[in-house]
Amino acid sequence: MIIYGDNKELLSFNEALGKIESLINSLEFDRYYGHNPASELLITTGEFEAALTDLLCPEVDSMDDLINLLRSLSLASAHIFINQLKRNPAETNKWIAAYREKLPALKNYGISSLLSYNVPEGYAFYSLYPEMYLKSADNFFNIFFPSEVTVIGIRSIGTSLSAVVAARLEESGSRVKSLTIRPRGFYFDRKLIIDMELEEELKASHKGYYLVVDEGPGLSGSSFASVAEKLSSLGISDDRIVFFPGHRTDGQNFVSEKAKAIWMRHMKFHSEFEEVISIRGLFPEYAGEVKDISAGMWRNVVFKNAEEFPPVFPNFEQRKYLSHDHKYIIKFAGLGHYGRDLFERAEVLFSEGFSPQALALENGFILSRFIGGKPLSASDVNISLLDRAASYVAFLKRSFPASCSRTYNEIEEMISVNLMKGLGDEWSDKFSKLSSSFKPFFSTNATALDGRMLPFEWLKINGDYIKTDSIHHHKDHFFPGCQDIAYDIAGFITEFLLGKDEEHYFINSYIKQSGDKEIESRLPFYFVFYNAFRLGLTQFSAQMSLDQDKQKFNALANQYAMNLKQRLLNAAATPWY
């Protein structure tokens, strides 16, 4: 099944350079700065280094003056980050000055091609903090006291994470070389391809330790494995190759047997989120004691019994906490601008009465008022709800225009694959025959969608309706991304099981409030789009879940499958398709 989308942003060299210049220039030379500006500088510099190095090394990783300059810039940002955590203004200011001194040299390079930025998923979605890697670097140093270390970051997010590890070891007294690489090839069997000069550079440090730094590992473990395999081929012994991953695993669930074997051979250093981040200390004026309600545990707070629980796949959920007095919820939103963008959206939605009030943003977490209203079900449909939902999607369309983040070809592939794997070749073929007719109704006039029009995420409070979980799904790494508002409309109709009269009323209410008179012609495609993605997501989640969640995901998958069949048959019977 295809459920993930490719989140990329294209920037010119000058735009990208302008972003980091703006950040470093906002740090006044003579004062101390808190966490967020230094963290954002680290992340943004790493994104810049990764994107430009990818451009310079499209097929084979190598080293040159510009690549080395980029690495030194990320290292400087890491030193700024570390020293502001240590509350050392003098060292912080020294590295701010060093960072600024490197920028003029960058401007001498005439880069005309666009840079492709990948979203660093750990920072944006999975509460992966650079501080975790600082602690791992300390743990490594305190055991081995290494005199010489080569730190290798796996692009993309490994760029800034490796800079943090390298800078920490430098400050501890180790001689450090640092570089980044990108394994290439099939996802489950990545290969590291480097030129001869870089091979010789790596072999020159064979008596030191080699630290491989990245988030993950993922399902295959092949990125870490590919780097270790290359280092081994250069004569570096297994005991000198050390992994710095984003989470603990024994590797037994890796798809790649080779990756399993390699993973077992090497030391790993990992630190947990709870070892470095204190949720209690983030919002002391609002919340002292907090309760972890991540990984579906929030259901115990919202619902009366387990039979009412919607199914949850914990790996797809963000960290969230509830204050002991049940007044506030604290939810991970993303480090740097990722969290700030979502906080700004939350403020807009609250100002119009659609969503709970977001009160503060700190170190990647948003604190909002906890609303204990009654979650809706499909049986709660009435005229008031239909008008409120129509008003909501019309407001999203007006207020959050966006660039379309998935092409028709990407969506077409997702639908075809999910139909084939979920319903069989017959239904995939039916879609293929309709695809050329659907395509004219795909719109690039996109909106930063809600993306989650599920009944239980609507609350009824004092006769009004509030939409929760409304700020981030347009930016996550799943489909749909930013799309035509027709996707959310199709989602609401599907999830609330609207009958023909209710569907007609809801659409007309939306048209009155938005002026979008062509919505009905676009909806047939977006019904297929919505249900194909949800079929893939629920089938994948069912395979990875146990017991009641597994059963409920399977029931939902069957519902989406039936919807898909009916929508495809309806489209095939429509003369203008």
Coordinates of C-alpha atoms in Angstrom, one line a residue:
M1 CA 0.0 0.0 0.0
I2 CA 1.1 3.6 -0.7
I3 CA 0.3 5.9 2.2
Y4 CA 3.4 8.2 2.4
G5 CA 3.8 11.3 0.3
D6 CA 7.0 13.0 -0.7
N7 CA 7.4 16.3 1.2
K8 CA 9.8 18.6 -0.7
E9 CA 10.2 22.3 -1.0
L10 CA 12.1 23.9 -3.9
L11 CA 14.1 27.0 -3.2
S12 CA 16.6 29.1 -5.2
F13 CA 20.1 29.4 -3.8
N14 CA 19.5 33.0 -2.9
E15 CA 16.2 32.2 -1.1
A16 CA 17.9 29.4 0.9
L17 CA 20.8 31.6 1.8
G18 CA 18.5 34.3 2.8
K19 CA 16.7 32.1 5.3
I20 CA 19.9 31.3 7.2
E21 CA 21.1 34.9 6.9
S22 CA 17.9 36.1 8.5
L23 CA 18.2 33.7 11.3
I24 CA 21.8 34.4 12.2
N25 CA 21.3 38.1 11.8
S26 CA 18.4 38.0 14.3
L27 CA 20.9 36.9 17.0
E28 CA 22.3 40.0 18.4
F29 CA 26.0 39.7 19.1
D30 CA 26.0 40.8 22.7
R31 CA 23.1 38.9 24.3
Y32 CA 22.1 35.4 25.3
Y33 CA 19.4 33.6 23.4
G34 CA 16.9 30.9 24.4
H35 CA 16.4 27.5 22.9
N36 CA 14.2 28.2 19.9
P37 CA 16.3 30.6 17.8
A38 CA 19.5 28.4 18.1
S39 CA 17.5 25.2 17.5
E40 CA 16.0 26.7 14.4
L41 CA 19.3 27.9 13.1
L42 CA 20.8 24.4 13.6
I43 CA 17.9 22.8 11.7
T44 CA 17.7 25.3 8.9
T45 CA 21.5 25.3 8.3
G46 CA 21.4 21.5 8.2
E47 CA 18.5 21.6 5.6
F48 CA 20.6 24.0 3.5
E49 CA 23.7 21.9 3.7
A50 CA 21.8 18.7 2.8
A51 CA 20.0 20.3 -0.1
L52 CA 23.0 21.9 -1.6
T53 CA 25.2 18.8 -1.1
D54 CA 22.6 16.7 -2.8
L55 CA 22.7 19.1 -5.7
L56 CA 26.5 18.9 -5.9
C57 CA 26.5 15.1 -5.5
P58 CA 23.6 13.8 -7.6
E59 CA 25.0 10.2 -8.0
V60 CA 28.3 9.9 -6.1
D61 CA 29.3 11.5 -2.8
S62 CA 32.5 13.5 -2.8
M63 CA 34.3 16.3 -1.1
D64 CA 35.2 19.8 -2.4
D65 CA 35.7 23.3 -1.0
L66 CA 32.0 24.2 -1.1
I67 CA 30.9 21.0 0.5
N68 CA 33.6 21.5 3.3
L69 CA 32.4 25.1 3.7
L70 CA 28.8 23.9 4.2
R71 CA 29.9 21.3 6.7
S72 CA 31.8 24.0 8.7
L73 CA 28.7 26.2 8.7
S74 CA 26.6 23.4 10.2
L75 CA 29.3 22.7 12.8
A76 CA 29.2 26.4 13.7
S77 CA 25.5 26.3 14.2
A78 CA 25.9 23.2 16.4
H79 CA 28.4 25.0 18.6
I80 CA 25.9 27.9 18.9
F81 CA 23.2 25.5 19.9
I82 CA 25.4 23.6 22.4
N83 CA 26.7 26.7 24.1
Q84 CA 23.3 28.4 24.5
L85 CA 22.1 25.2 26.2
K86 CA 25.2 25.5 28.5
R87 CA 24.3 29.2 29.1
N88 CA 27.7 30.3 28.0
P89 CA 27.2 33.7 26.3
A90 CA 30.8 34.2 25.5
E91 CA 31.2 31.0 23.5
T92 CA 27.8 31.4 22.0
N93 CA 28.7 34.8 20.7
K94 CA 32.1 33.6 19.5
W95 CA 30.4 30.9 17.3
I96 CA 27.8 33.4 16.1
A97 CA 30.6 35.6 14.8
A98 CA 32.3 32.5 13.2
Y99 CA 29.1 31.6 11.5
R100 CA 28.6 35.1 10.1
E101 CA 32.2 35.2 8.8
K102 CA 31.5 32.1 6.6
L103 CA 28.5 33.6 4.8
P104 CA 30.4 35.9 2.3
A105 CA 32.3 33.0 0.9
L106 CA 29.1 31.2 0.1
K107 CA 27.8 34.1 -1.9
N108 CA 30.8 33.7 -4.3
Y109 CA 29.4 30.4 -5.6
G110 CA 27.0 30.9 -8.6
I111 CA 24.4 28.3 -7.9
S112 CA 21.6 28.6 -10.5
S113 CA 19.7 25.4 -9.9
L114 CA 16.9 25.0 -7.4
L115 CA 17.6 23.3 -4.1
S116 CA 15.3 20.5 -3.1
Y117 CA 14.5 20.6 0.7
N118 CA 13.4 17.4 2.4
V119 CA 11.3 17.7 5.6
P120 CA 13.4 16.4 8.5
E121 CA 10.7 14.1 9.8
G122 CA 12.1 13.6 13.3
Y123 CA 12.1 17.3 14.0
A124 CA 8.7 17.9 12.3
F125 CA 6.7 14.9 13.4
Y126 CA 8.4 12.5 15.8
S127 CA 9.8 14.6 18.6
L128 CA 13.4 13.8 17.8
Y129 CA 15.5 16.4 19.6
P130 CA 19.2 17.3 19.0
E131 CA 19.6 17.1 22.8
M132 CA 19.2 13.3 22.6
Y133 CA 22.3 13.1 20.4
L134 CA 24.2 15.4 22.7
K135 CA 23.6 13.0 25.5
S136 CA 24.6 10.0 23.3
A137 CA 27.8 11.8 22.3
D138 CA 28.6 12.4 26.0
N139 CA 27.9 8.7 26.8
F140 CA 30.1 7.6 24.0
F141 CA 32.9 10.0 25.0
N142 CA 32.7 9.0 28.7
I143 CA 33.2 5.3 27.9
F144 CA 35.9 5.5 25.2
F145 CA 37.6 8.9 25.6
P146 CA 38.4 8.9 21.8
S147 CA 41.3 10.9 20.6
E148 CA 40.2 10.7 16.9
V149 CA 36.6 10.4 15.6
T150 CA 35.0 10.6 12.1
V151 CA 31.4 11.6 12.3
I152 CA 29.3 10.7 9.3
G153 CA 25.8 12.1 9.0
I154 CA 23.2 10.4 6.7
R155 CA 21.4 13.1 4.8
S156 CA 18.9 14.6 5.3
I157 CA 18.3 15.0 9.0
G158 CA 21.5 13.3 9.9
T159 CA 23.2 16.4 8.6
S160 CA 22.4 18.5 11.6
L161 CA 22.3 15.6 14.0
S162 CA 25.9 14.7 13.1
A163 CA 26.9 18.3 13.4
V164 CA 25.7 18.2 17.0
V165 CA 27.6 15.0 17.8
A166 CA 30.8 16.3 16.1
A167 CA 30.6 19.7 17.9
R168 CA 30.1 18.0 21.2
L169 CA 33.1 15.7 20.8
E170 CA 35.2 18.6 19.6
E171 CA 34.3 20.5 22.8
S172 CA 35.2 17.4 24.8
G173 CA 38.7 17.3 23.3
S174 CA 38.5 14.8 20.4
R175 CA 40.0 15.5 17.0
V176 CA 36.9 15.3 14.7
K177 CA 36.4 14.9 11.0
S178 CA 32.9 15.3 9.9
L179 CA 31.0 14.7 6.6
T180 CA 27.6 13.8 5.2
I181 CA 26.6 11.1 2.7
R182 CA 23.4 9.8 1.1
P183 CA 22.9 6.1 0.5
R184 CA 21.2 5.4 -2.8
G185 CA 19.1 2.8 -4.5
F186 CA 16.1 0.7 -3.6
Y187 CA 14.7 1.5 -0.2
F188 CA 15.3 -2.0 1.2
D189 CA 18.8 -2.3 -0.2
R190 CA 20.6 1.1 -0.1
K191 CA 24.2 1.4 -1.3
L192 CA 26.8 4.0 -0.4
I193 CA 28.6 5.3 -3.5
I194 CA 31.6 7.6 -2.8
D195 CA 34.5 8.7 -5.0
M196 CA 38.1 7.6 -4.6
E197 CA 39.2 10.8 -2.9
L198 CA 36.6 10.4 -0.2
E199 CA 37.5 6.8 0.2
E200 CA 41.1 7.7 0.9
E201 CA 40.0 10.4 3.3
L202 CA 38.0 7.8 5.3
K203 CA 40.8 5.3 5.3
A204 CA 43.2 7.8 6.6
S205 CA 41.5 7.7 10.0
H206 CA 41.2 4.0 10.3
K207 CA 42.6 3.9 13.9
G208 CA 39.9 6.2 15.2
Y209 CA 36.1 5.6 15.7
Y210 CA 33.5 6.1 12.9
L211 CA 30.2 7.3 14.1
V212 CA 27.2 6.9 11.8
V213 CA 24.4 9.4 12.7
D214 CA 20.8 9.5 11.6
E215 CA 17.2 9.2 12.7
G216 CA 15.5 5.8 12.4
P217 CA 16.3 3.1 11.5
G218 CA 13.2 2.5 9.4
L219 CA 11.7 -0.8 8.2
S220 CA 14.8 -1.9 6.4
G221 CA 17.8 -0.5 8.4
S222 CA 19.6 -0.4 5.0
S223 CA 20.8 3.2 5.3
F224 CA 22.9 2.5 8.4
A225 CA 23.9 -0.9 7.0
S226 CA 25.1 0.6 3.7
V227 CA 27.5 3.0 5.5
A228 CA 28.9 0.3 7.7
E229 CA 29.3 -2.0 4.8
K230 CA 31.3 0.6 2.9
L231 CA 33.5 1.4 5.9
S232 CA 34.1 -2.4 6.4
S233 CA 35.2 -2.6 2.7
L234 CA 37.8 0.1 3.4
G235 CA 39.3 -2.0 6.1
I236 CA 37.7 -0.5 9.2
S237 CA 37.0 -3.0 11.9
D238 CA 33.5 -3.5 13.2
D239 CA 34.4 -2.4 16.7
R240 CA 35.3 1.0 15.4
I241 CA 32.0 1.6 13.6
V242 CA 29.3 2.9 16.0
F243 CA 25.7 3.7 15.2
F244 CA 23.8 6.8 16.6
P245 CA 20.2 6.0 15.8
G246 CA 16.9 7.8 16.7
H247 CA 15.4 4.9 18.6
R248 CA 16.3 1.5 20.1
T249 CA 15.8 -1.7 18.2
D250 CA 17.4 -5.1 18.0
G251 CA 16.9 -5.1 14.2
Q252 CA 15.0 -8.3 14.2
N253 CA 12.1 -6.8 12.4
F254 CA 14.2 -5.3 9.5
V255 CA 13.0 -6.4 6.1
S256 CA 16.7 -6.8 5.0
E257 CA 18.4 -9.9 6.3
K258 CA 21.8 -8.3 5.5
A259 CA 20.8 -5.2 7.5
K260 CA 19.9 -7.4 10.5
A261 CA 23.3 -9.0 10.5
I262 CA 25.1 -5.7 10.2
W263 CA 23.0 -4.1 12.9
M264 CA 24.0 -6.8 15.3
R265 CA 27.7 -6.3 14.7
H266 CA 28.0 -2.7 15.8
M267 CA 27.7 -0.7 19.0
K268 CA 24.7 1.7 19.3
F269 CA 24.4 4.8 21.4
H270 CA 20.8 6.2 21.8
S271 CA 19.2 8.4 24.4
E272 CA 15.5 8.6 25.1
F273 CA 13.4 11.8 24.8
E274 CA 12.5 11.6 28.5
E275 CA 16.2 11.8 29.4
V276 CA 16.7 15.2 28.0
I277 CA 13.3 17.0 27.8
S278 CA 11.1 17.8 30.8
I279 CA 7.5 18.4 29.8
R280 CA 6.7 19.7 33.3
G281 CA 9.2 22.5 32.8
L282 CA 7.9 23.8 29.5
F283 CA 4.8 25.6 30.7
P284 CA 5.1 26.1 34.4
E285 CA 2.5 28.9 34.6
Y286 CA -0.1 26.6 33.1
A287 CA 0.7 23.0 33.8
G288 CA 2.8 21.4 36.5
E289 CA 2.1 17.7 36.8
V290 CA 1.2 16.1 33.4
K291 CA 0.0 12.7 32.3
D292 CA 1.3 11.1 29.1
I293 CA -1.7 10.4 26.8
S294 CA 0.4 9.6 23.7
A295 CA 0.0 6.4 21.6
G296 CA -3.8 6.2 21.9
M297 CA -3.9 6.6 25.7
W298 CA -5.9 9.8 25.2
R299 CA -8.9 7.6 24.4
N300 CA -9.1 6.7 28.1
V301 CA -9.8 10.4 28.8
V302 CA -12.2 11.1 26.0
F303 CA -14.4 8.0 25.9
K304 CA -16.3 6.1 28.6
N305 CA -15.3 2.5 27.6
A306 CA -13.0 0.6 25.2
E307 CA -15.9 -0.3 22.9
E308 CA -16.2 3.4 21.9
F309 CA -12.5 3.7 21.2
P310 CA -11.6 4.6 17.6
P311 CA -8.6 2.5 16.4
V312 CA -5.1 4.0 16.7
F313 CA -1.7 2.9 15.4
P314 CA 0.6 4.4 18.0
N315 CA 3.6 4.9 15.7
F316 CA 1.5 7.4 13.7
E317 CA 0.7 9.5 16.8
Q318 CA 2.5 12.6 18.1
R319 CA 3.5 13.0 21.7
K320 CA 0.8 14.5 23.8
Y321 CA 0.2 15.2 27.5
L322 CA -2.7 16.3 29.7
S323 CA -2.4 18.6 32.7
H324 CA -3.4 17.0 36.0
D325 CA -6.4 19.3 36.3
H326 CA -7.5 18.4 32.7
K327 CA -7.4 22.1 31.7
Y328 CA -4.6 21.9 29.1
I329 CA -3.3 19.6 26.5
I330 CA 0.4 19.7 25.4
K331 CA 1.1 18.3 22.0
F332 CA 4.3 18.1 19.9
A333 CA 4.0 20.3 16.8
G334 CA 7.6 20.4 15.5
L335 CA 10.9 22.1 16.2
G336 CA 11.8 25.5 14.6
H337 CA 9.5 26.9 12.0
Y338 CA 7.6 23.6 11.8
G339 CA 6.0 24.2 15.2
R340 CA 5.7 27.9 14.7
D341 CA 3.7 27.5 11.4
L342 CA 1.2 25.2 13.1
F343 CA 0.8 27.5 16.1
E344 CA 0.0 30.4 13.8
R345 CA -2.7 28.3 12.1
A346 CA -4.1 27.2 15.4
E347 CA -4.5 30.9 16.4
V348 CA -6.4 31.7 13.2
L349 CA -8.7 28.7 13.6
F350 CA -9.5 29.7 17.2
S351 CA -10.1 33.3 16.3
E352 CA -13.0 32.1 14.1
G353 CA -14.3 29.7 16.7
F354 CA -13.5 26.5 14.8
S355 CA -10.8 24.9 17.0
P356 CA -9.5 24.9 20.6
Q357 CA -7.4 27.9 21.8
A358 CA -3.6 27.5 21.5
L359 CA -2.0 29.4 24.3
A360 CA 1.7 29.0 24.0
L361 CA 4.5 27.4 21.9
E362 CA 7.7 26.2 23.6
N363 CA 10.5 24.0 22.4
G364 CA 8.3 22.2 19.8
F365 CA 5.2 21.8 21.9
I366 CA 1.9 23.7 21.7
L367 CA -0.1 24.1 24.8
S368 CA -3.9 24.4 24.2
R369 CA -7.0 24.4 26.3
F370 CA -8.4 20.9 26.7
I371 CA -12.0 20.8 25.7
G372 CA -14.0 17.9 27.2
G373 CA -16.9 17.9 24.8
K374 CA -18.7 14.9 23.4
P375 CA -17.0 13.3 20.4
L376 CA -19.4 12.9 17.5
S377 CA -20.3 9.8 15.6
A378 CA -22.0 9.4 12.2
S379 CA -25.4 9.1 13.9
D380 CA -25.1 12.7 15.2
V381 CA -25.6 14.3 11.8
N382 CA -28.1 17.2 11.7
I383 CA -28.6 20.5 9.8
S384 CA -26.6 22.4 12.4
L385 CA -23.6 20.2 12.0
L386 CA -23.8 20.2 8.2
D387 CA -23.8 24.0 8.1
R388 CA -21.0 24.2 10.6
A389 CA -18.8 21.8 8.7
A390 CA -19.6 23.6 5.4
S391 CA -18.6 26.9 7.1
Y392 CA -15.4 25.3 8.3
V393 CA -14.2 23.9 4.9
A394 CA -15.2 27.2 3.2
F395 CA -13.1 29.1 5.7
L396 CA -10.1 26.8 5.1
K397 CA -10.4 27.4 1.4
R398 CA -10.5 31.2 1.9
S399 CA -7.8 31.4 4.6
F400 CA -5.2 28.8 3.8
P401 CA -4.3 28.8 0.1
A402 CA -1.3 26.6 -0.6
S403 CA 0.8 25.1 -3.3
C404 CA -0.4 21.6 -4.4
S405 CA 2.0 19.1 -2.8
R406 CA 1.1 16.0 -4.7
T407 CA 0.9 15.8 -8.5
Y408 CA -1.9 14.0 -10.3
N409 CA 0.6 11.3 -11.4
E410 CA 1.6 10.6 -7.7
I411 CA -2.0 10.4 -6.7
E412 CA -2.9 8.2 -9.7
E413 CA -0.1 5.8 -8.7
M414 CA -1.3 5.7 -5.0
I415 CA -4.9 5.0 -6.1
S416 CA -3.8 2.3 -8.6
V417 CA -1.5 0.5 -6.2
N418 CA -4.0 0.6 -3.3
L419 CA -6.8 -0.6 -5.5
M420 CA -4.7 -3.4 -6.8
K421 CA -3.5 -4.6 -3.4
G422 CA -6.7 -3.8 -1.6
L423 CA -9.4 -4.9 -4.1
G424 CA -7.6 -6.7 -6.9
D425 CA -6.6 -6.1 -10.5
E426 CA -10.2 -5.8 -11.6
W427 CA -10.8 -2.6 -9.7
S428 CA -7.3 -1.2 -10.4
D429 CA -8.1 -1.7 -14.1
K430 CA -11.5 0.1 -13.7
F431 CA -9.7 3.1 -12.3
S432 CA -7.1 3.0 -15.1
K433 CA -9.8 3.2 -17.7
L434 CA -11.3 6.2 -15.9
S435 CA -8.1 8.0 -15.1
S436 CA -7.9 10.1 -18.3
S437 CA -11.5 11.3 -17.6
F438 CA -10.7 12.0 -13.9
K439 CA -7.6 14.1 -14.7
P440 CA -9.3 17.3 -15.9
F441 CA -11.1 17.5 -12.6
F442 CA -7.9 17.4 -10.6
S443 CA -7.2 20.9 -9.3
T444 CA -3.9 22.4 -8.4
N445 CA -5.9 25.3 -6.7
A446 CA -4.9 23.8 -3.3
T447 CA -5.7 24.5 0.3
A448 CA -3.8 23.6 3.5
L449 CA -6.4 21.0 4.3
D450 CA -7.7 19.7 7.6
G451 CA -7.1 16.2 6.3
R452 CA -8.8 14.4 9.2
M453 CA -12.6 14.8 8.9
L454 CA -13.3 11.9 11.3
P455 CA -16.4 12.1 13.4
F456 CA -14.7 11.6 16.8
E457 CA -12.5 14.6 16.1
W458 CA -15.6 16.8 16.1
L459 CA -16.8 17.8 19.6
K460 CA -20.2 19.2 20.5
I461 CA -19.9 21.8 23.2
N462 CA -22.9 23.9 24.4
G463 CA -24.8 23.4 21.2
D464 CA -21.8 24.3 19.0
Y465 CA -19.3 22.2 17.1
I466 CA -15.5 22.4 17.5
K467 CA -13.0 20.6 15.2
T468 CA -9.9 19.2 16.9
D469 CA -6.7 17.9 15.4
S470 CA -7.0 20.5 12.7
I471 CA -3.6 22.1 12.3
H472 CA -0.9 19.7 11.0
H473 CA -2.2 16.9 8.7
H474 CA -1.7 19.0 5.5
K475 CA 2.0 19.1 6.5
D476 CA 2.6 15.5 7.6
H477 CA 4.4 12.9 5.5
F478 CA 1.2 11.1 4.4
F479 CA -1.2 11.7 1.6
P480 CA -3.0 14.0 0.8
G481 CA -0.8 17.0 1.6
C482 CA -2.1 20.3 0.4
Q483 CA -4.9 19.6 -2.1
D484 CA -8.2 20.9 -3.5
I485 CA -10.7 21.5 -0.6
A486 CA -12.8 18.8 -2.4
Y487 CA -10.7 16.3 -0.5
D488 CA -12.0 17.4 2.9
I489 CA -15.5 17.7 1.5
A490 CA -15.3 14.1 0.2
G491 CA -13.8 13.1 3.6
F492 CA -16.7 14.6 5.6
I493 CA -19.3 13.0 3.4
T494 CA -17.6 9.6 3.6
E495 CA -16.9 9.6 7.3
F496 CA -20.3 10.8 8.4
L497 CA -22.0 8.3 6.1
L498 CA -24.2 11.1 4.6
G499 CA -27.3 10.1 2.7
K500 CA -28.1 11.7 -0.7
D501 CA -30.2 14.4 0.8
E502 CA -27.7 15.2 3.5
E503 CA -24.8 15.2 1.0
H504 CA -26.8 17.5 -1.3
Y505 CA -27.5 19.9 1.6
F506 CA -23.9 20.0 2.8
I507 CA -22.5 20.7 -0.7
N508 CA -25.1 23.5 -1.3
S509 CA -24.3 25.0 2.1
Y510 CA -20.6 25.0 1.2
I511 CA -21.3 26.5 -2.2
K512 CA -23.3 29.4 -0.6
Q513 CA -20.5 30.1 1.8
S514 CA -17.6 29.8 -0.7
G515 CA -18.9 30.6 -4.1
D516 CA -17.2 27.4 -5.4
K517 CA -19.9 26.4 -8.0
E518 CA -17.7 23.8 -9.7
I519 CA -17.2 21.6 -6.6
E520 CA -19.7 19.0 -7.6
S521 CA -17.9 18.3 -10.9
R522 CA -14.6 17.7 -9.0
L523 CA -16.0 15.6 -6.2
P524 CA -16.2 12.2 -8.0
F525 CA -12.4 12.1 -8.4
Y526 CA -11.8 13.2 -4.8
F527 CA -14.1 10.6 -3.4
V528 CA -11.9 8.0 -5.1
F529 CA -8.7 9.7 -3.9
Y530 CA -10.0 9.9 -0.3
N531 CA -11.2 6.4 0.0
A532 CA -8.1 4.9 -1.8
F533 CA -5.8 6.6 0.7
R534 CA -7.9 5.6 3.7
L535 CA -8.1 2.0 2.4
G536 CA -4.3 1.9 2.3
L537 CA -3.9 3.6 5.7
T538 CA -6.3 1.3 7.5
Q539 CA -5.1 -1.9 5.9
F540 CA -1.5 -1.0 6.8
S541 CA -2.5 -0.1 10.3
A542 CA -4.5 -3.3 10.7
Q543 CA -1.4 -5.4 9.7
M544 CA 0.6 -3.6 12.4
S545 CA -2.0 -3.7 15.2
L546 CA -3.3 -6.2 17.7
D547 CA -6.7 -7.2 19.1
Q548 CA -9.5 -4.6 19.1
D549 CA -7.6 -2.0 17.1
K550 CA -6.8 -4.6 14.4
Q551 CA -10.5 -5.6 14.2
K552 CA -11.6 -2.0 14.0
F553 CA -9.1 -1.1 11.3
N554 CA -10.2 -4.0 9.3
A555 CA -13.8 -3.0 9.6
L556 CA -12.9 0.5 8.4
A557 CA -10.9 -0.9 5.5
N558 CA -13.9 -2.9 4.4
Q559 CA -16.0 0.3 4.6
Y560 CA -13.6 2.2 2.4
A561 CA -13.4 -0.7 0.0
M562 CA -17.2 -0.7 -0.5
N563 CA -17.1 3.1 -0.9
L564 CA -14.4 2.8 -3.6
K565 CA -16.3 0.2 -5.6
Q566 CA -19.5 2.3 -5.5
R567 CA -17.8 5.5 -6.4
L568 CA -15.9 3.9 -9.3
L569 CA -19.1 2.4 -10.6
N570 CA -20.9 5.7 -10.3
A571 CA -18.1 7.5 -12.2
A572 CA -18.2 4.8 -15.0
A573 CA -21.9 5.3 -15.4
T574 CA -21.7 9.1 -15.6
P575 CA -21.9 10.2 -19.3
W576 CA -19.5 13.1 -18.9
Y577 CA -16.8 10.9 -17.5

